JSON list of C-alpha atoms in Angstrom, two decimals:
[
{"chain": "J", "resi": 29, "resn": "MET", "atom": "CA", "xyz": [-0.55, -20.66, 2.86]},
{"chain": "J", "resi": 30, "resn": "ALA", "atom": "CA", "xyz": [2.12, -18.12, 1.98]},
{"chain": "J", "resi": 31, "resn": "ALA", "atom": "CA", "xyz": [1.66, -14.50, 3.01]},
{"chain": "J", "resi": 32, "resn": "PRO", "atom": "CA", "xyz": [0.75, -12.28, 0.05]},
{"chain": "J", "resi": 33, "resn": "THR", "atom": "CA", "xyz": [3.42, -10.05, -1.41]},
{"chain": "J", "resi": 34, "resn": "VAL", "atom": "CA", "xyz": [2.24, -6.82, -3.00]},
{"chain": "J", "resi": 35, "resn": "THR", "atom": "CA", "xyz": [3.96, -3.97, -4.81]},
{"chain": "J", "resi": 36, "resn": "ILE", "atom": "CA", "xyz": [3.50, -0.53, -3.27]},
{"chain": "J", "resi": 37, "resn": "TYR", "atom": "CA", "xyz": [4.04, 2.73, -5.15]},
{"chain": "J", "resi": 38, "resn": "LYS", "atom": "CA", "xyz": [4.35, 6.23, -3.72]},
{"chain": "J", "resi": 39, "resn": "ASN", "atom": "CA", "xyz": [1.53, 8.62, -4.56]},
{"chain": "J", "resi": 40, "resn": "GLY", "atom": "CA", "xyz": [2.58, 11.28, -7.06]},
{"chain": "J", "resi": 41, "resn": "GLU", "atom": "CA", "xyz": [5.98, 9.71, -7.82]},
{"chain": "J", "resi": 42, "resn": "PRO", "atom": "CA", "xyz": [5.69, 8.01, -11.24]},
{"chain": "J", "resi": 43, "resn": "LYS", "atom": "CA", "xyz": [9.43, 7.20, -11.39]},
{"chain": "J", "resi": 44, "resn": "PHE", "atom": "CA", "xyz": [9.40, 5.30, -8.08]},
{"chain": "J", "resi": 45, "resn": "PRO", "atom": "CA", "xyz": [9.94, 1.64, -9.08]},
{"chain": "J", "resi": 46, "resn": "GLY", "atom": "CA", "xyz": [7.70, 0.21, -6.37]},
{"chain": "J", "resi": 47, "resn": "LYS", "atom": "CA", "xyz": [8.58, -1.76, -3.26]},
{"chain": "J", "resi": 48, "resn": "LYS", "atom": "CA", "xyz": [7.60, -5.34, -2.54]},
{"chain": "J", "resi": 49, "resn": "VAL", "atom": "CA", "xyz": [5.92, -5.67, 0.86]},
{"chain": "J", "resi": 50, "resn": "VAL", "atom": "CA", "xyz": [4.80, -8.90, 2.53]},
{"chain": "J", "resi": 51, "resn": "VAL", "atom": "CA", "xyz": [1.38, -8.61, 4.17]},
{"chain": "J", "resi": 52, "resn": "ASN", "atom": "CA", "xyz": [1.31, -11.50, 6.63]},
{"chain": "J", "resi": 53, "resn": "PRO", "atom": "CA", "xyz": [-2.10, -11.75, 8.38]},
{"chain": "J", "resi": 54, "resn": "ARG", "atom": "CA", "xyz": [-0.40, -13.23, 11.45]},
{"chain": "J", "resi": 55, "resn": "GLN", "atom": "CA", "xyz": [1.71, -10.08, 11.89]},
{"chain": "J", "resi": 56, "resn": "VAL", "atom": "CA", "xyz": [-0.64, -7.50, 10.39]},
{"chain": "J", "resi": 57, "resn": "ARG", "atom": "CA", "xyz": [-4.09, -7.98, 11.91]},
{"chain": "J", "resi": 58, "resn": "ASN", "atom": "CA", "xyz": [-5.87, -4.87, 10.62]},
{"chain": "J", "resi": 59, "resn": "MET", "atom": "CA", "xyz": [-5.59, -2.11, 8.04]},
{"chain": "J", "resi": 60, "resn": "ASP", "atom": "CA", "xyz": [-4.00, 0.38, 10.47]},
{"chain": "J", "resi": 61, "resn": "ALA", "atom": "CA", "xyz": [-1.23, -2.11, 11.28]},
{"chain": "J", "resi": 62, "resn": "CYS", "atom": "CA", "xyz": [-0.72, -2.70, 7.55]},
{"chain": "J", "resi": 63, "resn": "LEU", "atom": "CA", "xyz": [-0.37, 1.05, 6.89]},
{"chain": "J", "resi": 64, "resn": "ASP", "atom": "CA", "xyz": [2.08, 1.35, 9.81]},
{"chain": "J", "resi": 65, "resn": "LYS", "atom": "CA", "xyz": [4.18, -1.48, 8.35]},
{"chain": "J", "resi": 66, "resn": "ILE", "atom": "CA", "xyz": [4.20, 0.20, 4.92]},
{"chain": "J", "resi": 67, "resn": "THR", "atom": "CA", "xyz": [5.22, 3.52, 6.49]},
{"chain": "J", "resi": 68, "resn": "ARG", "atom": "CA", "xyz": [8.18, 1.83, 8.24]},
{"chain": "J", "resi": 69, "resn": "GLU", "atom": "CA", "xyz": [9.32, -0.37, 5.36]},
{"chain": "J", "resi": 70, "resn": "MET", "atom": "CA", "xyz": [9.14, 2.39, 2.76]},
{"chain": "J", "resi": 71, "resn": "LYS", "atom": "CA", "xyz": [10.63, 4.98, 5.14]},
{"chain": "J", "resi": 72, "resn": "LEU", "atom": "CA", "xyz": [7.90, 7.47, 4.26]},
{"chain": "J", "resi": 73, "resn": "LYS", "atom": "CA", "xyz": [8.26, 11.07, 5.47]},
{"chain": "J", "resi": 74, "resn": "THR", "atom": "CA", "xyz": [4.61, 11.16, 6.54]},
{"chain": "J", "resi": 75, "resn": "ALA", "atom": "CA", "xyz": [2.40, 8.34, 7.75]},
{"chain": "J", "resi": 76, "resn": "ALA", "atom": "CA", "xyz": [0.53, 6.22, 5.23]},
{"chain": "J", "resi": 77, "resn": "ARG", "atom": "CA", "xyz": [-3.20, 6.93, 5.54]},
{"chain": "J", "resi": 78, "resn": "SER", "atom": "CA", "xyz": [-4.65, 4.79, 2.75]},
{"chain": "J", "resi": 79, "resn": "LEU", "atom": "CA", "xyz": [-3.97, 2.29, -0.01]},
{"chain": "J", "resi": 80, "resn": "LYS", "atom": "CA", "xyz": [-5.56, 2.78, -3.41]},
{"chain": "J", "resi": 81, "resn": "THR", "atom": "CA", "xyz": [-5.59, 0.96, -6.72]},
{"chain": "J", "resi": 82, "resn": "PRO", "atom": "CA", "xyz": [-3.13, 2.57, -9.17]},
{"chain": "J", "resi": 83, "resn": "THR", "atom": "CA", "xyz": [-5.51, 3.18, -12.06]},
{"chain": "J", "resi": 84, "resn": "GLY", "atom": "CA", "xyz": [-8.95, 3.69, -10.55]},
{"chain": "J", "resi": 85, "resn": "GLY", "atom": "CA", "xyz": [-7.95, 5.13, -7.20]},
{"chain": "J", "resi": 86, "resn": "HIS", "atom": "CA", "xyz": [-10.33, 2.80, -5.37]},
{"chain": "J", "resi": 87, "resn": "LYS", "atom": "CA", "xyz": [-9.63, 2.76, -1.64]},
{"chain": "J", "resi": 88, "resn": "ILE", "atom": "CA", "xyz": [-8.57, -0.53, -0.04]},
{"chain": "J", "resi": 89, "resn": "ASP", "atom": "CA", "xyz": [-10.19, -0.37, 3.38]},
{"chain": "J", "resi": 90, "resn": "LYS", "atom": "CA", "xyz": [-9.90, -4.00, 4.53]},
{"chain": "J", "resi": 91, "resn": "LEU", "atom": "CA", "xyz": [-7.02, -6.47, 4.58]},
{"chain": "J", "resi": 92, "resn": "GLU", "atom": "CA", "xyz": [-9.25, -9.01, 2.85]},
{"chain": "J", "resi": 93, "resn": "LYS", "atom": "CA", "xyz": [-9.34, -6.77, -0.24]},
{"chain": "J", "resi": 94, "resn": "ILE", "atom": "CA", "xyz": [-5.55, -6.95, -0.69]},
{"chain": "J", "resi": 95, "resn": "GLU", "atom": "CA", "xyz": [-4.80, -9.43, -3.46]},
{"chain": "J", "resi": 96, "resn": "PRO", "atom": "CA", "xyz": [-1.55, -11.45, -3.59]},
{"chain": "J", "resi": 97, "resn": "GLY", "atom": "CA", "xyz": [0.67, -9.98, -6.30]},
{"chain": "J", "resi": 98, "resn": "GLY", "atom": "CA", "xyz": [-1.47, -6.83, -6.39]},
{"chain": "J", "resi": 99, "resn": "GLN", "atom": "CA", "xyz": [-0.22, -3.32, -7.00]},
{"chain": "J", "resi": 100, "resn": "TYR", "atom": "CA", "xyz": [-1.29, -0.43, -4.79]},
{"chain": "J", "resi": 101, "resn": "VAL", "atom": "CA", "xyz": [-0.50, 3.24, -4.23]},
{"chain": "J", "resi": 102, "resn": "VAL", "atom": "CA", "xyz": [0.15, 4.46, -0.70]},
{"chain": "J", "resi": 103, "resn": "CYS", "atom": "CA", "xyz": [-1.29, 7.89, 0.11]},
{"chain": "J", "resi": 104, "resn": "GLY", "atom": "CA", "xyz": [-0.88, 10.26, 3.02]},
{"chain": "J", "resi": 105, "resn": "LEU", "atom": "CA", "xyz": [-3.22, 13.21, 3.48]},
{"chain": "J", "resi": 106, "resn": "GLU", "atom": "CA", "xyz": [-2.61, 14.44, -0.07]},
{"chain": "J", "resi": 107, "resn": "ALA", "atom": "CA", "xyz": [-5.05, 13.80, -2.92]},
{"chain": "J", "resi": 108, "resn": "PHE", "atom": "CA", "xyz": [-4.59, 10.63, -4.97]},
{"chain": "J", "resi": 109, "resn": "LYS", "atom": "CA", "xyz": [-2.64, 11.05, -8.21]},
{"chain": "J", "resi": 110, "resn": "ARG", "atom": "CA", "xyz": [-3.38, 8.36, -10.80]},
{"chain": "J", "resi": 111, "resn": "LEU", "atom": "CA", "xyz": [-0.41, 6.45, -12.24]},
{"chain": "J", "resi": 112, "resn": "LYS", "atom": "CA", "xyz": [-0.26, 6.32, -16.03]}
]
């Protein structure tokens, strides 16, 4: 089974085109490791603290909830800003 690829957007940056990130369960075993990987790959200024759905802002708190081909917004400590 191929590792799921998802598109990650930066919170509060509507012009950011999104970055494709591979979430391989063999390399990323929990949500904290996934957020660390996103922080590194996207070269974020502050650490990623959560992933949310772009329209509803629902928090993704388990790797099992990440859907292949899904789109998510990475947030730090700041409040979630819905993408339009």
